[in-house]
Coordinates of C-alpha atoms in Angstrom, one line a residue:
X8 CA -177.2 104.7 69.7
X9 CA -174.5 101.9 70.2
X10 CA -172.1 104.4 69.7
X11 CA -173.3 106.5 73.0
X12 CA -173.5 102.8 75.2
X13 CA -169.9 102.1 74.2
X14 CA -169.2 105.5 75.5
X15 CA -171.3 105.0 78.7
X16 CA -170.0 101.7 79.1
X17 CA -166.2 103.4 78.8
X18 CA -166.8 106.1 81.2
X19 CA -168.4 103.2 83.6
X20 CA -165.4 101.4 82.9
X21 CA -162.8 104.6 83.5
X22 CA -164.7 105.1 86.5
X23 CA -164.6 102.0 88.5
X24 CA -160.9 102.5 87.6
X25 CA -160.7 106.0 89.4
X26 CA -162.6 104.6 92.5
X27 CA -160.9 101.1 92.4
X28 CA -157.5 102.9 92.1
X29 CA -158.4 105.5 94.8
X30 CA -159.8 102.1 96.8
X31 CA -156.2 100.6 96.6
X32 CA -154.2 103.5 97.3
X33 CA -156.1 104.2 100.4
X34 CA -155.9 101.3 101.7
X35 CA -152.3 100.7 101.1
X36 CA -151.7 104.1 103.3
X37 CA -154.3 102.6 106.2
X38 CA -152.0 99.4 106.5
X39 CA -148.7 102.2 107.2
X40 CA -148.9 101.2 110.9
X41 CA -147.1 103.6 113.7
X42 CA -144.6 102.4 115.9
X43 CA -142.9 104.4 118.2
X44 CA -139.2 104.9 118.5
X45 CA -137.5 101.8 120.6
X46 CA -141.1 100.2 120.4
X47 CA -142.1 97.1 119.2
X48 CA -143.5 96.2 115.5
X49 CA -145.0 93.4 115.0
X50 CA -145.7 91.5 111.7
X51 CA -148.0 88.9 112.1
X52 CA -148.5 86.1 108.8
X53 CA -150.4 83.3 108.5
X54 CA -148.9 80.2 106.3
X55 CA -148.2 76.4 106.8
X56 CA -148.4 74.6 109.8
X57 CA -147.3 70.7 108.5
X58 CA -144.1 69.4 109.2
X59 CA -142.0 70.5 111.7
X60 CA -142.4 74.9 111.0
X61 CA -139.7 75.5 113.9
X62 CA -136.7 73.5 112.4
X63 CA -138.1 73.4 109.0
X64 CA -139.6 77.1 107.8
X65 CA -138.0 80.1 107.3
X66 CA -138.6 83.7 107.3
X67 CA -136.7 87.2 107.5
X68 CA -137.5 90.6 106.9
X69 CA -135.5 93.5 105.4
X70 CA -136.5 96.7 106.9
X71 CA -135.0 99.9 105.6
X72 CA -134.9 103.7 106.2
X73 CA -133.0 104.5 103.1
X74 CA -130.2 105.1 105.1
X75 CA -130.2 102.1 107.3
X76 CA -131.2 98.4 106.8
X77 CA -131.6 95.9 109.1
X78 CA -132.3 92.3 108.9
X79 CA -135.2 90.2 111.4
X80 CA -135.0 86.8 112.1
X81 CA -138.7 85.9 112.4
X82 CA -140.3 83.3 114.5
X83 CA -142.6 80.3 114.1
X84 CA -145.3 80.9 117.4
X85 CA -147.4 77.9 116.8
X86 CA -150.7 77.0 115.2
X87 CA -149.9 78.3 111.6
X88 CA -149.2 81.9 112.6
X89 CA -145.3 83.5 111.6
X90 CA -144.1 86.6 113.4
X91 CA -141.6 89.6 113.3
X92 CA -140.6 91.7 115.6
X93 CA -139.0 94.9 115.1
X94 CA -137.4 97.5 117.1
X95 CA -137.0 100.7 115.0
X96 CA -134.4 103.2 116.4
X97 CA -134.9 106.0 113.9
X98 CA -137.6 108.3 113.2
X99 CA -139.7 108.0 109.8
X100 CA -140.9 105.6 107.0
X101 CA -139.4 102.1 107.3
X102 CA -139.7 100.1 104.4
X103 CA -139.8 96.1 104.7
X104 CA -139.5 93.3 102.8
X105 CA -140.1 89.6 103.7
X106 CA -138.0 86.5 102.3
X107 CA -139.0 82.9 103.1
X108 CA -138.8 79.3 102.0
X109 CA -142.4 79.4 101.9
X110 CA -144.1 81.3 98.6
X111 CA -146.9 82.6 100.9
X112 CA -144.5 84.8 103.4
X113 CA -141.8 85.3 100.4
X114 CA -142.1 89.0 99.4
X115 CA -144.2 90.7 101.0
X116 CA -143.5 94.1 101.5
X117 CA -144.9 97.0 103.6
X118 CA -144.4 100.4 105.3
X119 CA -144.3 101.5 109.1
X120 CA -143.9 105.0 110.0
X121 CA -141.4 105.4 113.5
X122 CA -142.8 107.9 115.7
X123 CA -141.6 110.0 118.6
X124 CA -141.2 107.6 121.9
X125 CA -144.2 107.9 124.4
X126 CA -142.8 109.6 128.0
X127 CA -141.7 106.8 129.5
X128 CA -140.2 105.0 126.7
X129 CA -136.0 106.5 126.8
X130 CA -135.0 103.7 124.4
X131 CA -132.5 100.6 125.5
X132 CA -129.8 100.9 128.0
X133 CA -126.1 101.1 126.8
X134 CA -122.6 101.6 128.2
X135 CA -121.2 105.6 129.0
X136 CA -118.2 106.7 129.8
X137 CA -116.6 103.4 129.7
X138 CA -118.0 102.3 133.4
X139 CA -121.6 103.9 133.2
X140 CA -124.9 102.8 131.5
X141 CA -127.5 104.8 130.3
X142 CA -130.6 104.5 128.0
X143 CA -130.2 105.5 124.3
X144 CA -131.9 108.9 124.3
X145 CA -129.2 110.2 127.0
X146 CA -131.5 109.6 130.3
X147 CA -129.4 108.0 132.9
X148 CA -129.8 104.6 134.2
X149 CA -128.6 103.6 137.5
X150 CA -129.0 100.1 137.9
X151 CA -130.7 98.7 141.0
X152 CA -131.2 94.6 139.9
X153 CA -132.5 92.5 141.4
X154 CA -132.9 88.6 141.4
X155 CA -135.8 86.0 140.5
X156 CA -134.6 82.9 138.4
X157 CA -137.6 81.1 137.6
X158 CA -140.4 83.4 138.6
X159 CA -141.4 82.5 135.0
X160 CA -141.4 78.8 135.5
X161 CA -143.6 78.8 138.7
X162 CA -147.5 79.0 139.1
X163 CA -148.8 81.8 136.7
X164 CA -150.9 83.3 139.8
X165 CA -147.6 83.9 141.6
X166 CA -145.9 85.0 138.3
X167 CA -149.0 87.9 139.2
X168 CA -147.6 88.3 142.6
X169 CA -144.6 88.6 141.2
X170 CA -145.5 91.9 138.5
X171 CA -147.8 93.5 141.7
X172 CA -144.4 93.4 144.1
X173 CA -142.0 94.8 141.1
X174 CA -145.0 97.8 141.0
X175 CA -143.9 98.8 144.2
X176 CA -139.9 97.7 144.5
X177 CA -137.3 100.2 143.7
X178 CA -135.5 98.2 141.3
X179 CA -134.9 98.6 137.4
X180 CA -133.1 95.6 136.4
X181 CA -134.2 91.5 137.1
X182 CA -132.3 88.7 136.9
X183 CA -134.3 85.9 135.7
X184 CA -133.8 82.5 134.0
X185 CA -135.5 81.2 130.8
X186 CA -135.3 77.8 132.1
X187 CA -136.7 76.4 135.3
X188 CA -134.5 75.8 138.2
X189 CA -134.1 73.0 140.1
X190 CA -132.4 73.7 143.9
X191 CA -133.1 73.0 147.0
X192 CA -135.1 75.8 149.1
X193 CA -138.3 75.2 147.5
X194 CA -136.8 74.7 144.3
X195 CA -137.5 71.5 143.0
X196 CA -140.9 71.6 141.6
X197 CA -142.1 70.8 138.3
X198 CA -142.7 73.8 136.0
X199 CA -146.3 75.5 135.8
X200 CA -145.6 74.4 131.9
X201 CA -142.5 72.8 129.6
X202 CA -140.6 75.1 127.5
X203 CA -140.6 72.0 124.9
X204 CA -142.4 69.0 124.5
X205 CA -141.8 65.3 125.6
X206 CA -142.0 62.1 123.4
X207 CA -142.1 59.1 125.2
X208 CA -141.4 61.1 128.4
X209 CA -138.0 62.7 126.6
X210 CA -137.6 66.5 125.5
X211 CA -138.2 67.3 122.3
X212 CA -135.6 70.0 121.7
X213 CA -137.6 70.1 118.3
X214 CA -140.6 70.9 119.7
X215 CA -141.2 74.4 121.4
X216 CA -143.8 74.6 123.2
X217 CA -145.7 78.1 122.7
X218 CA -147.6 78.4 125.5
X219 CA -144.6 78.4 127.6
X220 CA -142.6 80.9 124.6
X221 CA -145.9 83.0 124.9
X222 CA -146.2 83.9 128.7
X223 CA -142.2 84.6 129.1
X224 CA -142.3 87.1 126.2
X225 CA -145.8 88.8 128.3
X226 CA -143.3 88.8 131.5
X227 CA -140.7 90.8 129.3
X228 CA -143.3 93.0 128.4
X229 CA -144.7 93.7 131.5
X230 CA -141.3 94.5 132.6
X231 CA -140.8 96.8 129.9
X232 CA -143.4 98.7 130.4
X233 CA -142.8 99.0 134.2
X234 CA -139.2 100.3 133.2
X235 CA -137.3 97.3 134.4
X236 CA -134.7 95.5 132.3
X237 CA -135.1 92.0 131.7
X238 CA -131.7 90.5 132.5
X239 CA -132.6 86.7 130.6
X240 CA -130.4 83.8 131.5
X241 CA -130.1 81.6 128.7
X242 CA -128.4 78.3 130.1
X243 CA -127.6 77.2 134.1
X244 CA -126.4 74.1 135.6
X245 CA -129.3 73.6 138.1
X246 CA -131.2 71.5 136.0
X247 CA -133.3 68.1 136.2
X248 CA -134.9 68.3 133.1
X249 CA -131.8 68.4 130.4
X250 CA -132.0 71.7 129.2
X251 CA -128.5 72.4 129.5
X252 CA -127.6 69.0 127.7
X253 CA -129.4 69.9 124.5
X254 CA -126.3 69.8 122.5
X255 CA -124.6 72.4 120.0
X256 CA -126.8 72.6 117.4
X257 CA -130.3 72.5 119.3
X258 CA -128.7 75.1 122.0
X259 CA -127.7 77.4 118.9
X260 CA -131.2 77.0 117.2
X261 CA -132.9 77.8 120.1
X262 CA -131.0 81.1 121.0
X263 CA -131.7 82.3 117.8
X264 CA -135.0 81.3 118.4
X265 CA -135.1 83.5 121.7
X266 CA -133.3 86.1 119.3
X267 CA -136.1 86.5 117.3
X268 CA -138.5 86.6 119.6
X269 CA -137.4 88.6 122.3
X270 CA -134.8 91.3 120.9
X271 CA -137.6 94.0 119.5
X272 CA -138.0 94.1 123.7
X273 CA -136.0 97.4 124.4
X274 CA -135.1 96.0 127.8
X275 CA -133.7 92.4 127.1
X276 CA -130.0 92.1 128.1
X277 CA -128.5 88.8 127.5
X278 CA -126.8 86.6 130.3
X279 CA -125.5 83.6 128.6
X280 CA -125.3 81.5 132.0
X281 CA -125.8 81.8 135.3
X282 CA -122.8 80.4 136.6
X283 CA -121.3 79.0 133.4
X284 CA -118.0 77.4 135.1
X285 CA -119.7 75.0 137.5
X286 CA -118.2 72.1 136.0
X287 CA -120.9 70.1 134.5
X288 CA -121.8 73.0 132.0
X289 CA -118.1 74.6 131.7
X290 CA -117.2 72.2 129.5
X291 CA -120.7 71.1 127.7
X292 CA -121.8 74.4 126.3
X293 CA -120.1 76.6 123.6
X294 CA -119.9 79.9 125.4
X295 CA -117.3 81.6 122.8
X296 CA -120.1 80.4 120.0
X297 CA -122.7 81.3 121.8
X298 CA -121.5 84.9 122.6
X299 CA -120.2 85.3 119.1
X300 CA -123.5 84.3 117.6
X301 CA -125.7 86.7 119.4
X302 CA -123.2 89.5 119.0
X303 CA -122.8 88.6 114.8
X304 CA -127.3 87.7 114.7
X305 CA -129.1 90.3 117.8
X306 CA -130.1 93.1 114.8
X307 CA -130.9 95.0 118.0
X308 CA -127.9 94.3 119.1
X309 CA -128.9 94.3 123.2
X310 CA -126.4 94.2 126.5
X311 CA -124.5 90.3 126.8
X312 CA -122.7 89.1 130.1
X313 CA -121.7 85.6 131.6
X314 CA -121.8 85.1 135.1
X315 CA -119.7 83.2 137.2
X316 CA -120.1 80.8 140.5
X317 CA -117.2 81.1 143.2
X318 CA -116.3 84.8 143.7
X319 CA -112.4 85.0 143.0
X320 CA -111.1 86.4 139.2
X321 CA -110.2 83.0 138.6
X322 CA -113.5 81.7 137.8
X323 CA -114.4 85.1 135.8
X324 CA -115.1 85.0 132.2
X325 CA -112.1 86.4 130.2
X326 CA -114.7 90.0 129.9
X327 CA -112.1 91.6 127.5
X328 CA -113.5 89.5 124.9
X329 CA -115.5 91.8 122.1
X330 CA -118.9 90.3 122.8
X331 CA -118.9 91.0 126.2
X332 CA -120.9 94.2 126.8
X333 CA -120.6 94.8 130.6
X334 CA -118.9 92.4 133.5
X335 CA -121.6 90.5 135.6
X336 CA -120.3 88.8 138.4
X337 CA -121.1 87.0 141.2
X338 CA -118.8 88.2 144.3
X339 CA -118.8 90.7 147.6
X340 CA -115.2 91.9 146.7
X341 CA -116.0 95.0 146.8
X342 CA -112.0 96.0 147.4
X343 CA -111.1 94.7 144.0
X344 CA -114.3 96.7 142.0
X345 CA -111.9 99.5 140.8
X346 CA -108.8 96.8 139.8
X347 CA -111.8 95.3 137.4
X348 CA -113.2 98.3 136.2
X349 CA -109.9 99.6 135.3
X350 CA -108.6 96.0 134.0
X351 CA -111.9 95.5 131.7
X352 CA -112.6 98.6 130.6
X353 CA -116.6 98.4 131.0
X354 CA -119.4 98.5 133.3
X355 CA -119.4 96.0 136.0
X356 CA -122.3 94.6 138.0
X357 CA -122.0 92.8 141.0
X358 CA -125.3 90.9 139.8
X359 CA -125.6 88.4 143.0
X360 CA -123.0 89.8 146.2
X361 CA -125.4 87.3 148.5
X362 CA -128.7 87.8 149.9
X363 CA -131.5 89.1 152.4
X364 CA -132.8 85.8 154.3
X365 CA -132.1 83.0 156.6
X366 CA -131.5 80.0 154.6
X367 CA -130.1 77.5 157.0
X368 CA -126.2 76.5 156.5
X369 CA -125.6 78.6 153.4
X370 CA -123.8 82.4 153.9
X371 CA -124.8 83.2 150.6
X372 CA -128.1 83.4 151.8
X373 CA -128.5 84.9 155.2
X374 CA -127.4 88.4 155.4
X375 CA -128.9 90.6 157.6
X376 CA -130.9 93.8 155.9
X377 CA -128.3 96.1 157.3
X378 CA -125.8 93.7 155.6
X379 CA -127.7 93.5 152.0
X380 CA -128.2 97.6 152.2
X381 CA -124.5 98.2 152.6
X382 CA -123.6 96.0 150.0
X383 CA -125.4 98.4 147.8
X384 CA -123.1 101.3 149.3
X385 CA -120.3 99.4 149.0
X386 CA -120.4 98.3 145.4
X387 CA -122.2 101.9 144.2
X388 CA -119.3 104.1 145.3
X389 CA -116.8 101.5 143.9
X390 CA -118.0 102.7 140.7
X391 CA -119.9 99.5 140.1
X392 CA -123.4 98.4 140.5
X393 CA -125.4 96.1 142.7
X394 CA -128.1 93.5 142.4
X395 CA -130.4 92.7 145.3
X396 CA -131.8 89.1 146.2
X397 CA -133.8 87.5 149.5
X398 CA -134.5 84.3 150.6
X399 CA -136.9 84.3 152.9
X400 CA -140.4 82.6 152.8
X401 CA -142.9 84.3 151.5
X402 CA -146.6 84.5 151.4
X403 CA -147.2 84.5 148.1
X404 CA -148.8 80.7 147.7
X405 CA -150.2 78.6 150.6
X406 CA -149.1 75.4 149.0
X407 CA -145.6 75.9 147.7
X408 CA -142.4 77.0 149.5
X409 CA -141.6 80.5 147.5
X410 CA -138.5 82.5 148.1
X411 CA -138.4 85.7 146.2
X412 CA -134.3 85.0 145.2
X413 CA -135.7 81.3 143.5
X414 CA -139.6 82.4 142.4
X415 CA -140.7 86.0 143.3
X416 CA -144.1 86.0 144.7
X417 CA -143.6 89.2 147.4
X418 CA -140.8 90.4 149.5
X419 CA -140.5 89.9 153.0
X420 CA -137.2 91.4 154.0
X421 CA -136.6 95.4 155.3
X422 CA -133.5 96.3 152.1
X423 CA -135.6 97.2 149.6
X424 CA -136.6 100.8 150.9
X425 CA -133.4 101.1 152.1
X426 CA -132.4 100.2 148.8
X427 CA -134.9 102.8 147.0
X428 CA -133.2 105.6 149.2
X429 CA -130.0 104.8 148.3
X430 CA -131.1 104.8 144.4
X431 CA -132.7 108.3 144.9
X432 CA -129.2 109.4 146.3
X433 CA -127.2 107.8 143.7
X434 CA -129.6 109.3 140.9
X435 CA -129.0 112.9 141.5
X436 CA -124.8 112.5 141.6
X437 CA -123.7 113.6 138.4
X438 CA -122.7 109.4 138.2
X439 CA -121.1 109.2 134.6
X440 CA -118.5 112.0 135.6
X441 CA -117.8 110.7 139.0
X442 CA -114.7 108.0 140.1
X443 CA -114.2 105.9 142.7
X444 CA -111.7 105.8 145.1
X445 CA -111.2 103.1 147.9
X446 CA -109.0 104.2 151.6
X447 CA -108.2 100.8 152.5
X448 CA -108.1 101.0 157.0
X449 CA -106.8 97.1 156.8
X450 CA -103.7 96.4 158.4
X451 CA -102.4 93.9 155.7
X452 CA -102.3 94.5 152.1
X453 CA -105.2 93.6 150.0
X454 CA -104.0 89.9 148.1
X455 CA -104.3 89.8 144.7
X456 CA -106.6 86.4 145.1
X457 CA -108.3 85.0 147.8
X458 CA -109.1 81.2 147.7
X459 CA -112.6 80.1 147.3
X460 CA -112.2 78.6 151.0
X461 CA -111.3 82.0 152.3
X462 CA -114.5 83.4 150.3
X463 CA -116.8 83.0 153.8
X464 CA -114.7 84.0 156.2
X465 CA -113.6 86.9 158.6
X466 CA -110.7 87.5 156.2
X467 CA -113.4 89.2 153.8
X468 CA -114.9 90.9 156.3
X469 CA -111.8 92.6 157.2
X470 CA -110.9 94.2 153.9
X471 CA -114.7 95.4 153.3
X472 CA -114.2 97.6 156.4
X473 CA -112.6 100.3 153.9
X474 CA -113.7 103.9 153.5
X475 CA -115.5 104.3 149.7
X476 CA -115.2 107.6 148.1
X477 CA -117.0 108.2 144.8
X478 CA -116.3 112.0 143.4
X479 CA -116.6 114.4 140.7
X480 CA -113.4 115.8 142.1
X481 CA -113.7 119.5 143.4
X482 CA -117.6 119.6 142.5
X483 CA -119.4 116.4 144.3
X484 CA -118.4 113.6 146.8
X485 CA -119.9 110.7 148.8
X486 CA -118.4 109.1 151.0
X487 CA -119.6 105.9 152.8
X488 CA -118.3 103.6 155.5
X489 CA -120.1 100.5 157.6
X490 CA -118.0 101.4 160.8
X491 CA -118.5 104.3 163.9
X492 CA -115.4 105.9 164.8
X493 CA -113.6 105.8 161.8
X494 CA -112.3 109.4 160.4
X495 CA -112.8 110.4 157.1
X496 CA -110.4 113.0 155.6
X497 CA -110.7 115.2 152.2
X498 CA -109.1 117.8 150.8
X499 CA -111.5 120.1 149.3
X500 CA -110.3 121.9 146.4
X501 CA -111.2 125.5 145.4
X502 CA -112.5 128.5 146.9
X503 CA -115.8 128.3 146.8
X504 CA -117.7 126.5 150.4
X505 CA -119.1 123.4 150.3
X506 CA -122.4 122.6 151.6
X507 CA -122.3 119.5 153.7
X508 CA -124.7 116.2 154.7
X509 CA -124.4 113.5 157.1
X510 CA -126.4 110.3 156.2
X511 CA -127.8 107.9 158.3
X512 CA -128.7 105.0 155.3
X513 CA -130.2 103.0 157.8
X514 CA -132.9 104.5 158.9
X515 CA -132.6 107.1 156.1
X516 CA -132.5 110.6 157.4
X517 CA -130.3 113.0 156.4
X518 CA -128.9 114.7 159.5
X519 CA -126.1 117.4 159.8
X520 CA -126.4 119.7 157.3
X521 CA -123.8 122.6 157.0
X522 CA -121.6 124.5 155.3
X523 CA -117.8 123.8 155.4
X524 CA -114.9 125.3 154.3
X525 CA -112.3 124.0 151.2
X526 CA -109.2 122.6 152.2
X527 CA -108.6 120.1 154.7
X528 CA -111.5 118.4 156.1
X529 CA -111.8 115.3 158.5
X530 CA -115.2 113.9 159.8
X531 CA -115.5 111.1 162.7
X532 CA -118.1 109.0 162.3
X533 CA -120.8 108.9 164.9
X534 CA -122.7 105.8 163.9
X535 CA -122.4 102.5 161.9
X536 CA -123.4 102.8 158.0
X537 CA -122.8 106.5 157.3
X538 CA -122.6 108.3 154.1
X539 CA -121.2 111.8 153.7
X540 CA -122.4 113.8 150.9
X541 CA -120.5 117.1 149.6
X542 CA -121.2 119.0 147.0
X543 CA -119.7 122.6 146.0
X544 CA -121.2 125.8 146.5
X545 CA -121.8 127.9 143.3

């Protein structure tokens, strides 16, 4: 009799094993989350909140393929909670392990599975073909940025305004600070909230505050998923609150704080400054440290730039050095794009070339539409990209002066479908096979500088009235000038006919379409702002 209980008590015994085993095994293969491919993972961990968590804690993760590991800064985000985000670019099983200075986030390991990237997901954007970009599954990218610095820093209901204009806008790329801005135009408001707290009515560079952390990683997001890079300034000069005084070590802490929680976002590019030689940040902020760190510490390793403030080359960043990714620049010198191309060897944006709107007194800010639209002509057949900005009131907030180029809100000004028609054109041109090629019609040789005094002036004007010819030589051309009456002349290779198309970028239209012979081929223009677009016969 006892003999047959031990046995019933043994098979009781075996079988809570069985169903406790199968218990454990199953749920270790429900907590294998999917992420897709250029996604974001996210490891969420709960553990102490005393102290000081931000300069104090820390905590990685090891995530391997068996092939490729890659280390994750993680991130303190406030009220106990410890994050990790994670950006796999490889199908399968990743493995992960956590290490921290805190025994409750030390070790702990789990397994996500990488999945095949929804439709609209074509990965991050890289460099091609030395001068091109495009996104990491081979999709082309052709930038169309445009320009917002603290949209993130104003009220949150226009930061809404802001997401319902970029819905309907053409472009793909935004320029947009992490900091608020102070400036005049409307510009010198108080931010909606402060990225860190004040004691005794002083920043606490120690201090984050999350709320603030929280609602500009959402804007990235939102980006993302609309398809629009996020293009984040990390340090300006145009600042009241001491942001860019913080110092070396706080300003290093806190980029590799924005490292880890923004670099999982497939479209975060990195833009160490927005004008970084005005002089009272030139010489105060580490930009060789900076740019080293997040090239040696981004594991997703995304785009980096530095932007400059006057226009000439002798206020660029040297962009030969290794950390620089692409060349962002402020200028309208659109007769030197090919000399920097050529000279550094990557892509080059001409991320502010002035703007749509009638500031009073400032250039930089009072182009006309038909102005901003032919910058875009201008610096796309250069072989270089363009960014867009405006600077008009808009309607966005009945108490608060908004300008789109300062804080978003809605766009006012008539370049932006111009702009969206002249990014449909440029997106069927086989772009990463195609060079640029300027006919200069100036009387006087281009100068190899031009003073910052001259930057403004008719002298300007009078070398941007060239003749820009971008062309996959024998196979696909545009042409483009701002001028009437100016001849444009090709020799047409081959045998094969060409089939001709006249532009009118203004108002959009294509007009004479027809078929021309190779050889020698000259075309007056009829109007101001034509394109020309020729492309081989099979």
């Amino acid at each position: 009799m006892r003999k047959s209980i031990f046995l019933k008590n043994e098979a009781l015994v075996f079988l809570l094993f069985v169903i406790t085993a199968y218990t454990v095994i199953s749920c270790q293969h429900a907590e294998i989350q999917s992420v897709e491919q250029w996604g974001v993972y996210e490891l969420s961990l709960e553990g102490a909140s005393e102290g000081n968590p931000y300069m104090d804690n820390s905590l990685d993760a090891k995530f391997t393929n068996g092939v490729k590991t890659v280390t994750v800064p993680g991130f303190y985000d406030g009220d106990g909670v410890y994050k990790v985000r994670f950006s796999p670019d490889q199908l399968g099983n990743w493995n992960y392990t956590t290490e921290s200075n805190l025994s409750e986030l030390n070790n702990l390991k789990g397994t996500i599975k990488c999945v095949e990237p929804t439709e609209n997901n074509h990965g991050p954007v890289k460099p091609v073909n030395t001068f091109y970009l495009e996104y990491a599954d081979g999709t082309p990218f052709y930038s169309v940025g445009t320009t917002a610095y603290q949209w993130t820093s104003v009220k949150l209901s226009i930061q809404e305004k802001t997401i319902e204009t970029l819905k309907e806008a053409p472009f793909n790329k935004m320029r947009m600070c992490f900091f608020p801005k102070n400036y005049r135009y409307g510009n010198d408001t108080d931010p909606w909230a402060y990225p860190f707290h004040k004691k005794d009515s002083l920043n606490d560079f120690a201090q984050p505050n999350y709320t603030f952390f929280k609602n500009f990683d959402k804007r990235v997001a939102q980006l993302m998923d609309m398809g629009i890079e996020a293009d984040v300034i990390l340090f300006h000069p145009y600042d009241k609150w001491g942001y860019s005084q913080m110092g070396k070590e706080m300003n290093e802490k806190y980029v590799r704080y924005m490292i880890a929680r923004l670099s999982a976002y497939r479209n975060v590019w990195w833009s160490l400054a927005n004008e970084w030689d005005i002089p009272r940040i030139k010489e105060t902020i580490d930009w060789e440290g900076i740019g080293t760190l997040l090239q040696n510490e981004d594991p997703h390793q995304r785009l980096r730039g530095i932007h400059n403030w006057y226009h000439g080359e002798h206020h660029f960043y040297d962009h030969t050095r290794p950390w620089i990714t692409h060349v962002s620049t402020q200028t309208y010198y659109f007769f030197n794009a090919i000399k920097w191309r050529n000279k550094y060897q990557k892509p080059v944006l001409f991320d502010e070339m002035r703007y749509e709107g009638n500031v009073p007194n400032d250039h930089w800010g009072r182009l006309s539409a038909e102005e901003m639209t032919s910058y875009f002509w201008q610096a796309g057949l250069s072989g270089v990209y363009g960014t867009h900005g405006e600077t008009y009131m808009n309607d966005s907030d009945k108490e608060t002066e908004v300008r789109w180029w300062a804080k978003g809100g809605t766009l006012m000004g008539d370049s932006p479908k111009r702009i969206a028609f002249f990014k449909s054109i440029m997106e069927e041109t086989p772009i990463k096979e195609m060079k640029p090629k300027l006919v200069s019609l100036s009387e006087v040789a281009i100068p190899e500088t031009i003073s910052d005094e001259d930057s403004s002036g008719d002298l300007i004007e009078q070398f941007n009235n060239n003749i820009y010819i971008l062309s996959k030589e024998g196979e696909y051309y545009l042409i483009y000038t701002k001028n009437s009456g100016q001849t444009i002349a090709l020799n047409l290779p081959g045998s094969n006919n060409y089939h001709l198309e006249v532009i009118d970028t203004w108002n959009m239209k294509i007009g004479i379409e027809e078929v021309i012979r190779p050889g020698e081929f000259q075309y007056e223009t009829k109007m101001t702002y034509t394109a020309l677009r020729i492309i081989r016969k099979k």
